[in-house]
Short mmCIF file of C-alpha atoms and ligand atoms in Angstrom, two decimals:
data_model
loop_
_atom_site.label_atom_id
_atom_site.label_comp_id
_atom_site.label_asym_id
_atom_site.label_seq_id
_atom_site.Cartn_x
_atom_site.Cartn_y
_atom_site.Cartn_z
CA UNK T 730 -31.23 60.40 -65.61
CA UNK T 731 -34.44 59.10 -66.39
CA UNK T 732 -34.00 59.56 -69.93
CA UNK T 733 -30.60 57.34 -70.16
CA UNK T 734 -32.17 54.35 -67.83
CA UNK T 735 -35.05 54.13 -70.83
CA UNK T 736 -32.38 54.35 -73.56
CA UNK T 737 -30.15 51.39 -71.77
CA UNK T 738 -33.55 49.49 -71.67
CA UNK T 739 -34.03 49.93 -75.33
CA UNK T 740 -30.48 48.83 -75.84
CA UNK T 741 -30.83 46.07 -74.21
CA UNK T 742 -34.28 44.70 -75.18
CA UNK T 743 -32.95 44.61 -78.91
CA UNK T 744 -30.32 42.11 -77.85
CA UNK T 745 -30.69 38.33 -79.41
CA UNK T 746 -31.73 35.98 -77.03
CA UNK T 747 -30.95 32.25 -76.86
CA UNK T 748 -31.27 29.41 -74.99
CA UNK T 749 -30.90 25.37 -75.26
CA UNK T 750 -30.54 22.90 -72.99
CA UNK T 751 -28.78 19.23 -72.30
CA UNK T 752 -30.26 15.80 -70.48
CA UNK T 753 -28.29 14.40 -67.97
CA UNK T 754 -28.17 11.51 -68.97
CA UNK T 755 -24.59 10.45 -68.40
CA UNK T 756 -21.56 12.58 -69.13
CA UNK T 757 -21.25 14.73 -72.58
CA UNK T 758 -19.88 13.09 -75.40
CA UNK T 759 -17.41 14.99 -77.41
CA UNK T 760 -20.41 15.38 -79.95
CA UNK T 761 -22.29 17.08 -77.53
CA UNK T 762 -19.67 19.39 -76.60
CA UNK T 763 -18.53 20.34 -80.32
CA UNK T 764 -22.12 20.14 -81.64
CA UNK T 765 -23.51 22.31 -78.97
CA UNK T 766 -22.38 22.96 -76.01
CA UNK T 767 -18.76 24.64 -77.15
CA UNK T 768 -20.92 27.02 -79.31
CA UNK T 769 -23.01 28.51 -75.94
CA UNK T 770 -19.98 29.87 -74.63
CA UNK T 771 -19.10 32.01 -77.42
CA UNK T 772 -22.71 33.02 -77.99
CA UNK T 773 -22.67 34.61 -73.93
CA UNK T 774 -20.95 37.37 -75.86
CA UNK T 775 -23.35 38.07 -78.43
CA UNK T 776 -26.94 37.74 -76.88
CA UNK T 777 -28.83 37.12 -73.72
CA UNK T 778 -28.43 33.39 -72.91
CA UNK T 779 -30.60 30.88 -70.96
CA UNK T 780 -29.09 27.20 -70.39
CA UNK T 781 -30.81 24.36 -68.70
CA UNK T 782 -30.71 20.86 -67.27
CA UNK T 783 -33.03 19.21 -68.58
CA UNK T 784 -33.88 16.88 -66.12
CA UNK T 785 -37.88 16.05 -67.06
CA UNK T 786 -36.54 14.87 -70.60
CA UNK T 787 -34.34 12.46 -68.68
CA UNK T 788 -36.99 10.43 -67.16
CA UNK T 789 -38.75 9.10 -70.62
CA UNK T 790 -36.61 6.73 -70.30
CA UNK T 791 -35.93 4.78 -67.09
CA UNK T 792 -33.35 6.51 -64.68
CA UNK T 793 -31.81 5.29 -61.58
CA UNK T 794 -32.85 7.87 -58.72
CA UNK T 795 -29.82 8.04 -57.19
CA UNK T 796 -27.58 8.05 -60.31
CA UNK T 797 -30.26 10.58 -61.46
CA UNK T 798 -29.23 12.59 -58.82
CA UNK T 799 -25.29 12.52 -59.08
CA UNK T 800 -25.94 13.54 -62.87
CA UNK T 801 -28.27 16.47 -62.55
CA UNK T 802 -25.20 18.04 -60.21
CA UNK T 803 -22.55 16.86 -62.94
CA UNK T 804 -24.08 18.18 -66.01
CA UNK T 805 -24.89 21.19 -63.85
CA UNK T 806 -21.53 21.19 -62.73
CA UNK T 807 -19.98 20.88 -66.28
CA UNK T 808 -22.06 23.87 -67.86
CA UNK T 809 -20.08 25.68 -65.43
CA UNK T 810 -16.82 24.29 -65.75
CA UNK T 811 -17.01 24.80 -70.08
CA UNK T 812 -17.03 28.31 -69.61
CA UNK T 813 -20.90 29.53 -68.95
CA UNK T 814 -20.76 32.35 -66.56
CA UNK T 815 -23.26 32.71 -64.57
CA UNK T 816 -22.89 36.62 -63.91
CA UNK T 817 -24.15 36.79 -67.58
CA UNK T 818 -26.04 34.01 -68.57
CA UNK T 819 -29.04 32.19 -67.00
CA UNK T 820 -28.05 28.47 -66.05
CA UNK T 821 -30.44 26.83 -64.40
CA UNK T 822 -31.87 23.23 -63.70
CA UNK T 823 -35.36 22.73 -65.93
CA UNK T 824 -36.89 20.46 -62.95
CA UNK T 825 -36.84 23.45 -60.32
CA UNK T 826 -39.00 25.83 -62.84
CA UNK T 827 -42.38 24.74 -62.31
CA UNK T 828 -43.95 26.35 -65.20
CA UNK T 829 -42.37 23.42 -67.74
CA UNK T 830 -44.38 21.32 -66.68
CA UNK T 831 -47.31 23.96 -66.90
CA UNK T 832 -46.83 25.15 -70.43
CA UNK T 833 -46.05 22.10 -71.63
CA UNK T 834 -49.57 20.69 -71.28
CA UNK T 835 -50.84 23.69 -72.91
CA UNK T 836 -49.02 23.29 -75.31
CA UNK T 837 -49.63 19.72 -76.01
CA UNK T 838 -52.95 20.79 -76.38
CA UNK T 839 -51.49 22.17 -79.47
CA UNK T 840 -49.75 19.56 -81.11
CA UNK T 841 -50.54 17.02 -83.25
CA UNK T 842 -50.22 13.25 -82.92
CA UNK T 843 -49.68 13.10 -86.48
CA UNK T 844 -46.41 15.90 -85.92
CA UNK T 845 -45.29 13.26 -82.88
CA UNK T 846 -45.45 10.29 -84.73
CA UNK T 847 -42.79 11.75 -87.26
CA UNK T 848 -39.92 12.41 -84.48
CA UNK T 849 -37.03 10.75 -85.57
CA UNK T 850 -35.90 10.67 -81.96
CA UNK T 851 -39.03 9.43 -80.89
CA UNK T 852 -38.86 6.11 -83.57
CA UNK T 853 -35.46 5.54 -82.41
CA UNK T 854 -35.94 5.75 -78.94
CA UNK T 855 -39.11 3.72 -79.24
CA UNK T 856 -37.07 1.03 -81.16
CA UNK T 857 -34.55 1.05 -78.38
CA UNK T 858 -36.65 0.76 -75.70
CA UNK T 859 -40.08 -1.00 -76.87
CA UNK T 860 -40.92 -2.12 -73.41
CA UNK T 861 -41.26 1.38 -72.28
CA UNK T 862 -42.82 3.43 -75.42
CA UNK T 863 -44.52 6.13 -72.51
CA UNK T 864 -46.64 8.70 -73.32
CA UNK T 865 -43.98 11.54 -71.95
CA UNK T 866 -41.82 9.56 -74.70
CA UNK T 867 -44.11 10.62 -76.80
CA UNK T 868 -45.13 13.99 -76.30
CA UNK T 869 -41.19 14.68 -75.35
CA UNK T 870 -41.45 17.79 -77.69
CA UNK T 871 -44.10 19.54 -76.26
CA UNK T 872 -41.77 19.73 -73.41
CA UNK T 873 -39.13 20.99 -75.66
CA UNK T 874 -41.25 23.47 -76.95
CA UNK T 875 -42.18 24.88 -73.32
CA UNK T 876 -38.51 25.13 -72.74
CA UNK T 877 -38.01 27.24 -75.58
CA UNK T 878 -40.91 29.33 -75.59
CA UNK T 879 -40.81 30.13 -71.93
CA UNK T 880 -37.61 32.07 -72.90
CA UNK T 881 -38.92 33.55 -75.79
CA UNK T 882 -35.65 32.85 -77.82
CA UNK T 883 -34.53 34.30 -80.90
CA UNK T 884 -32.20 31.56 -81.78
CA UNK T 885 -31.87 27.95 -80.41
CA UNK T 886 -28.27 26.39 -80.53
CA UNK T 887 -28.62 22.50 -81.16
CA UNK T 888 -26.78 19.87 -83.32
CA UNK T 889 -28.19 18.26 -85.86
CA UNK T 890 -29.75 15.93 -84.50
CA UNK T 891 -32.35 18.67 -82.57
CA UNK T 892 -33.51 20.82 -85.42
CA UNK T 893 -36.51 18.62 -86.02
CA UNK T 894 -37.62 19.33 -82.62
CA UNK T 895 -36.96 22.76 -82.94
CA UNK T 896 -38.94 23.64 -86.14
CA UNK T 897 -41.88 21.67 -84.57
CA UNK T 898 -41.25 24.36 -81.83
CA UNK T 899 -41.89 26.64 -84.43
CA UNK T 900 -45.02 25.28 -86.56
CA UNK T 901 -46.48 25.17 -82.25
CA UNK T 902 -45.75 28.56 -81.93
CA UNK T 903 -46.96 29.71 -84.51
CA UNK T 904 -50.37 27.82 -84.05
CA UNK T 905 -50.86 29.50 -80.83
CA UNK T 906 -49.79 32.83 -81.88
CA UNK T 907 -52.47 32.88 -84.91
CA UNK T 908 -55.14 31.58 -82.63
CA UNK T 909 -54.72 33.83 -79.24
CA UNK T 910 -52.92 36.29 -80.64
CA UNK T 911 -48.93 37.20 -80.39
CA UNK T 912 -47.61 35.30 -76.79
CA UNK T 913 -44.16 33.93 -78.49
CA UNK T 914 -41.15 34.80 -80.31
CA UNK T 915 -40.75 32.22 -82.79
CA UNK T 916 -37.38 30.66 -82.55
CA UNK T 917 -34.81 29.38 -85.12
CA UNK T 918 -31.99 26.15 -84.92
CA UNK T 919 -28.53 27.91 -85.05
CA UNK T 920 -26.45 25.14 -86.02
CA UNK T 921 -23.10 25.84 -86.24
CA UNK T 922 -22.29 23.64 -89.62
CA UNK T 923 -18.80 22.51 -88.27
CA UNK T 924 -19.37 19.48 -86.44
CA UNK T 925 -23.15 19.62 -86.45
CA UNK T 926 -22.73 15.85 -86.35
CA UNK T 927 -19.84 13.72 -84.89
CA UNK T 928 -20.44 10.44 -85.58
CA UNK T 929 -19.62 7.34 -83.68
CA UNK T 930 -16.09 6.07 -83.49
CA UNK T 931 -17.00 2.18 -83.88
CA UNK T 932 -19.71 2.70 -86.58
CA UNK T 933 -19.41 6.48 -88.41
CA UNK T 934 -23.08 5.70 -89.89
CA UNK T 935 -24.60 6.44 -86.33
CA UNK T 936 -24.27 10.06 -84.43
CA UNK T 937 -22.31 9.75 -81.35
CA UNK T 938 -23.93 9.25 -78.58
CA UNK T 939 -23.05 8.58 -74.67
CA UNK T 940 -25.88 6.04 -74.63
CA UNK T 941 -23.90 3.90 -76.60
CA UNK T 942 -23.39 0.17 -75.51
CA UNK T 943 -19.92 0.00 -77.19
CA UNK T 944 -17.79 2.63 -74.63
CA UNK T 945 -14.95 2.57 -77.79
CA UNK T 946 -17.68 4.01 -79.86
CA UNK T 947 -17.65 7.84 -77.96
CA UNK T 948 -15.45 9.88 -76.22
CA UNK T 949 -17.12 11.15 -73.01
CA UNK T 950 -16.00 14.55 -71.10
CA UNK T 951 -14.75 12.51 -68.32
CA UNK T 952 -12.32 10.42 -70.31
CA UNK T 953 -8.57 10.57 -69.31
CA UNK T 954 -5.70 11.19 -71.89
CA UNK T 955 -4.60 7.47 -72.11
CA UNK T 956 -8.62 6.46 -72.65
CA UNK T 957 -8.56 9.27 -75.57
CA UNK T 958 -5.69 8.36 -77.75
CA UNK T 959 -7.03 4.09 -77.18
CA UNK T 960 -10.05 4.86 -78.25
CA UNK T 961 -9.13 7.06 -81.52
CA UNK T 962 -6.62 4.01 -82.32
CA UNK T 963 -9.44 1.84 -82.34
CA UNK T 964 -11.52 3.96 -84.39
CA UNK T 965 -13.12 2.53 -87.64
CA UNK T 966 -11.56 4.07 -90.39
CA UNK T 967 -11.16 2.34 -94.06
CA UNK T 968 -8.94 -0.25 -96.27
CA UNK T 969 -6.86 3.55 -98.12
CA UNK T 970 -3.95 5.08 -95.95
CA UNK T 971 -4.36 8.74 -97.59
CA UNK T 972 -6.26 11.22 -95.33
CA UNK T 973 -8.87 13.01 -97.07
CA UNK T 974 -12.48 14.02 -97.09
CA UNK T 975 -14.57 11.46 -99.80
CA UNK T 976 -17.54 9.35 -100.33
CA UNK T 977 -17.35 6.10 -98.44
CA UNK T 978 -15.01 7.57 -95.99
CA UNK T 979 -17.02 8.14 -93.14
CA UNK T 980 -14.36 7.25 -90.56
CA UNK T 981 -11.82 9.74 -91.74
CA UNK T 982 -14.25 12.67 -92.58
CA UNK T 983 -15.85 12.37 -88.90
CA UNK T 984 -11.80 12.92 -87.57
CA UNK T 985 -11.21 15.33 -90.22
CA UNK T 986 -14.67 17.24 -88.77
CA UNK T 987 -13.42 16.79 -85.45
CA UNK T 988 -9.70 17.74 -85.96
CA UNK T 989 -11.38 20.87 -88.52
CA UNK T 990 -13.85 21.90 -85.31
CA UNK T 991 -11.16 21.68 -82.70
CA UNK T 992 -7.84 23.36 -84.82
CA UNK T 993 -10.11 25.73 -87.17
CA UNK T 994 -8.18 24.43 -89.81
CA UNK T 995 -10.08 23.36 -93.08
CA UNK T 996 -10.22 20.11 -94.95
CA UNK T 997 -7.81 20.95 -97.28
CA UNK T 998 -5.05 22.17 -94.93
CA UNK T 999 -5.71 19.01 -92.59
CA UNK T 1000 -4.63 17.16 -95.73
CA UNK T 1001 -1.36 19.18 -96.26
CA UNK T 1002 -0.65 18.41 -92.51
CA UNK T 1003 -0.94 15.16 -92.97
CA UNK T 1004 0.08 14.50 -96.93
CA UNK T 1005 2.55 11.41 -96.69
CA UNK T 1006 1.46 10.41 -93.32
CA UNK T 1007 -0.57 7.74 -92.68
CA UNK T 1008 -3.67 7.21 -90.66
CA UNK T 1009 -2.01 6.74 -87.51
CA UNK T 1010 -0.25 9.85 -87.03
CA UNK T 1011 -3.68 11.14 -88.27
CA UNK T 1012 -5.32 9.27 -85.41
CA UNK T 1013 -3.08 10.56 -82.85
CA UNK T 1014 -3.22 13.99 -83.56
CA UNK T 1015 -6.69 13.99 -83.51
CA UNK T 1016 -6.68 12.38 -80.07
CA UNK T 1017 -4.14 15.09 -79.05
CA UNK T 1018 -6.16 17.95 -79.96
CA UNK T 1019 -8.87 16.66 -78.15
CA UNK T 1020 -6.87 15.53 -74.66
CA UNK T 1021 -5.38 19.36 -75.18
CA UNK T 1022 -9.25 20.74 -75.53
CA UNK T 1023 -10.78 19.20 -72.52
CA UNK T 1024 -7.79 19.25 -69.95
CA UNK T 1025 -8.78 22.59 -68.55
CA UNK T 1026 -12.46 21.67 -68.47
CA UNK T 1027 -11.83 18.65 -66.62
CA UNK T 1028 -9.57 20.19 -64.46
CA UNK T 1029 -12.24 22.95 -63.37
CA UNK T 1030 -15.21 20.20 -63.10
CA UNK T 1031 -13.39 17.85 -60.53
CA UNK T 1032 -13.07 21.33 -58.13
CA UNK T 1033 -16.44 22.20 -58.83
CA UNK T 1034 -17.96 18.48 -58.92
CA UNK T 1035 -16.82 18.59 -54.88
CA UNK T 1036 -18.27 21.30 -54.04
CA UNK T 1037 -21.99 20.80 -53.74
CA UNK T 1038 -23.04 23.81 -51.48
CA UNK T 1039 -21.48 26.17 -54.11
CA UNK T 1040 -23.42 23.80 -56.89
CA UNK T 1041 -26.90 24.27 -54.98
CA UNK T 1042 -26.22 27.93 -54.51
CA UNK T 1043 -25.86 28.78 -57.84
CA UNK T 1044 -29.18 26.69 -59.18
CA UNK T 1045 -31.12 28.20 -56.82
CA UNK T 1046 -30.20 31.54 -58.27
CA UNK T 1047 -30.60 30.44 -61.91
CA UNK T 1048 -34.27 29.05 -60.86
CA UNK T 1049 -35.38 32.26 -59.25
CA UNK T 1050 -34.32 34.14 -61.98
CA UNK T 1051 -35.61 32.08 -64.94
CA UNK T 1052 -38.80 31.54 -62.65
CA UNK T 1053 -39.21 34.79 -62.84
CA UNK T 1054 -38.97 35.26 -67.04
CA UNK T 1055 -40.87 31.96 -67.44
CA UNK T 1056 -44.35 33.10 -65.06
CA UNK T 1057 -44.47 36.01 -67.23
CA UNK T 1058 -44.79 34.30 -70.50
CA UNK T 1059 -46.41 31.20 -68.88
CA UNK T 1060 -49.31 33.84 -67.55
CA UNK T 1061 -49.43 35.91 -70.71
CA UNK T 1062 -50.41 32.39 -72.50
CA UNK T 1063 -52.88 31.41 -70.55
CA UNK T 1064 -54.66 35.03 -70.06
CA UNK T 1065 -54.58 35.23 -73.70
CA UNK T 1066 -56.31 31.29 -73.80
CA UNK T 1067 -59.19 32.74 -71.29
CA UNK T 1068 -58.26 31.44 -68.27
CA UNK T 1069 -58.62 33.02 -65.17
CA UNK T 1070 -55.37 33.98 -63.92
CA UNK T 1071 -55.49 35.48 -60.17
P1 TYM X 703 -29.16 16.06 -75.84
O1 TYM X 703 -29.10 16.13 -74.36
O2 TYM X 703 -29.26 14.72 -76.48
O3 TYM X 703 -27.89 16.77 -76.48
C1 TYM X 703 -27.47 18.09 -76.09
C2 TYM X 703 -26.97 18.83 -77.33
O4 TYM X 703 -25.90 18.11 -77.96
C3 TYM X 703 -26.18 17.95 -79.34
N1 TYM X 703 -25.61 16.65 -79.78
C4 TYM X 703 -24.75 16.51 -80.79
N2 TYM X 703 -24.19 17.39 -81.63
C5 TYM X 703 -23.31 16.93 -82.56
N3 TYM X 703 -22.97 15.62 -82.67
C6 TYM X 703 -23.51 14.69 -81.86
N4 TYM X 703 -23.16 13.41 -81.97
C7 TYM X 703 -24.45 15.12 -80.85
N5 TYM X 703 -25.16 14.47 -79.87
C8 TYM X 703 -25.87 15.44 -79.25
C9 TYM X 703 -27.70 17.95 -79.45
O5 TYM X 703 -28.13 18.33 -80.74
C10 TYM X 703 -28.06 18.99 -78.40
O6 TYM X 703 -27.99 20.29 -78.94
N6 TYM X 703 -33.93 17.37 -76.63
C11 TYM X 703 -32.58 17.85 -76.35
C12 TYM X 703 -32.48 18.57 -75.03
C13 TYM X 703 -33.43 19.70 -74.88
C14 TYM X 703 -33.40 20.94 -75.54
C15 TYM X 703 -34.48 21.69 -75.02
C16 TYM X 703 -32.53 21.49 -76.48
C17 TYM X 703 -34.49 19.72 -74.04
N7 TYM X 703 -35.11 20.91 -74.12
C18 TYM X 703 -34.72 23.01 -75.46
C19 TYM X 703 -32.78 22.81 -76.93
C20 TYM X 703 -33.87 23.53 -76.41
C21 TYM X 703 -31.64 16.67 -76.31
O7 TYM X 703 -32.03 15.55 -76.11
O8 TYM X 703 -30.32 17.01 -76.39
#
């Protein structure tokens, strides 16, 4: 008996691990969900997962407390209704695991100013709001690393737009590991290439983002069929009529990366589909896929949204448990640094 408990435990300590998180900072765009969030619920079959809230991100920039609130419970809410099960993966809500905020200042003790100052996300949130350029602005990915390193992750699934973040995650790691000795697992981006980076519908230069002022220029989770197809009408697109993927095309290759993520058809079979056709039929199918893709998540998030109880429930069982995984590393780190840990 005893013997086949230790081999189980073997089994499963050599499974993968991963974890990421999301702000709530306003519904998921579509980029969010085919860039990252899509990808978690496939991974729940492959490793041991760990997906957050991450609420303390949220506040470097100004947030409205009760708006604040009403989005920590939807994002919570939607994690659930994509398809993250909470039987088998740890969901939880960053805010209610005190020891983010601990490891985060020691490990901002560990990272340079010269490593903050190059955060792309940092310059253009600075830019964007220059009234407000806070220090948690700043040292953002300190808190990004604690996330991560809590968890001791294998993998960490992001978009694009993250992996910067991520690999600074790894140079802090690393630091802290050469100086104290092993504490973390150091983690690597898993981006899956497909849709990495869907790019704005009003200006297919920018990523797309739900803190965009133009509402044309993203579609959010939320967004009802009739919203979806107007807003692919409007999208930006070029002066040809013949859908293909080229330079100076960046309206059409963000649909055909859209359409390719959501149909698993490639480039080149898109274009058969639509050889002849021009780009409003394009435009339209795209929207269809996309009204088809999110209909049953939508349709699962308004039961759950109502239910609040059920909502509160299940973070305070993803916050005991990843309490739990985090205090180990958290202590480990700071036994290892010489404190005195009782
Ligand atoms: P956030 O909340 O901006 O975005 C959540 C995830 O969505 C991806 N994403 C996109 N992917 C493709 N195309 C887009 N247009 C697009 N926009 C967003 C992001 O890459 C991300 O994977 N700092 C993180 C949140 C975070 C985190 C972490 C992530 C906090 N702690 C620990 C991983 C691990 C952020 O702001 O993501």
């Amino acid at each position: 008996m005893e013997n086949a408990k230790d081999s189980i435990e073997v089994v499963a300590e050599r499974k993968k691990r991963a974890l990421s998180c999301i702000q709530p900072t306003g519904i998921p765009t579509l980029g969010n969900y085919l860039g990252a969030m899509r990808n978690w619920v496939g991974m729940q079959d492959e490793m041991d997962c760990a997906f957050a809230v991450a609420d303390l991100h949220a506040i470097t920039v100004r947030q409205d407390p009760a708006q604040f609130k009403k989005q920590i419970y939807e994002m919570f809410a939607l994690l659930l209704a994509i398809g993250l099960d909470p039987d088998r993966t740890l969901l939880f809500v960053q805010s209610q695991v005190p020891a983010h905020s601990e490891m985060t200042w020691l490990l901002a003790c560990h990272t340079q100013f010269g490593e903050l100052t190059r955060m792309t996300q940092f310059k253009d949130k600075a830019s964007k709001h220059a009234d407000n350029i806070n220090l948690g602005l700043f040292a953002y990915p300190s808190l990004m690393a604690a996330d991560i390193l809590l968890y001791q992750p294998d993998y960490v699934p992001v978009g694009a737009d993250q992996k910067q973040h991520v690999e600074l995650t790894r140079d802090i790691a690393e630091r802290f590991n050469n100086l104290y000795g092993k504490v973390f697992t150091i983690p690597k981006p898993y981006i899956i290439k497909n849709a990495a980076r869907v790019r704005s519908l009003q200006d297919p230069t920018k990523k797309m983002s739900k803190s965009d002022a133009n509402q044309n220029a993203y579609i959010s989770l939320k967004d009802d069929p009739d919203t979806i197809v107007r807003k692919f009408r409007r999208a930006v697109t070029d002066s040809e009529s013949r859908v293909y993927y080229g330079e100076g095309k960046d309206g059409i290759n963000n649909l055909l990366e859209i359409y390719s993520a959501i149909t698993g058809l490639s480039f080149e079979q898109i274009e058969q589909e639509f050889d002849g056709k021009g780009y409003g039929e394009f435009k339209t199918a795209v929207a269809e896929a996309v009204v088809d893709t999110l209909r049953p998540i939508q349709q699962k998030f308004g039961e759950l949204i109502k239910d609040r109880p059920y909502l509160e429930k299940m973070m305070a069982e993803g916050a005991g448990r990843a309490a739990a995984v985090a205090k180990r590393t958290l202590d480990k780190a700071l036994k290892k640094m010489g404190f005195v840990v009782m």
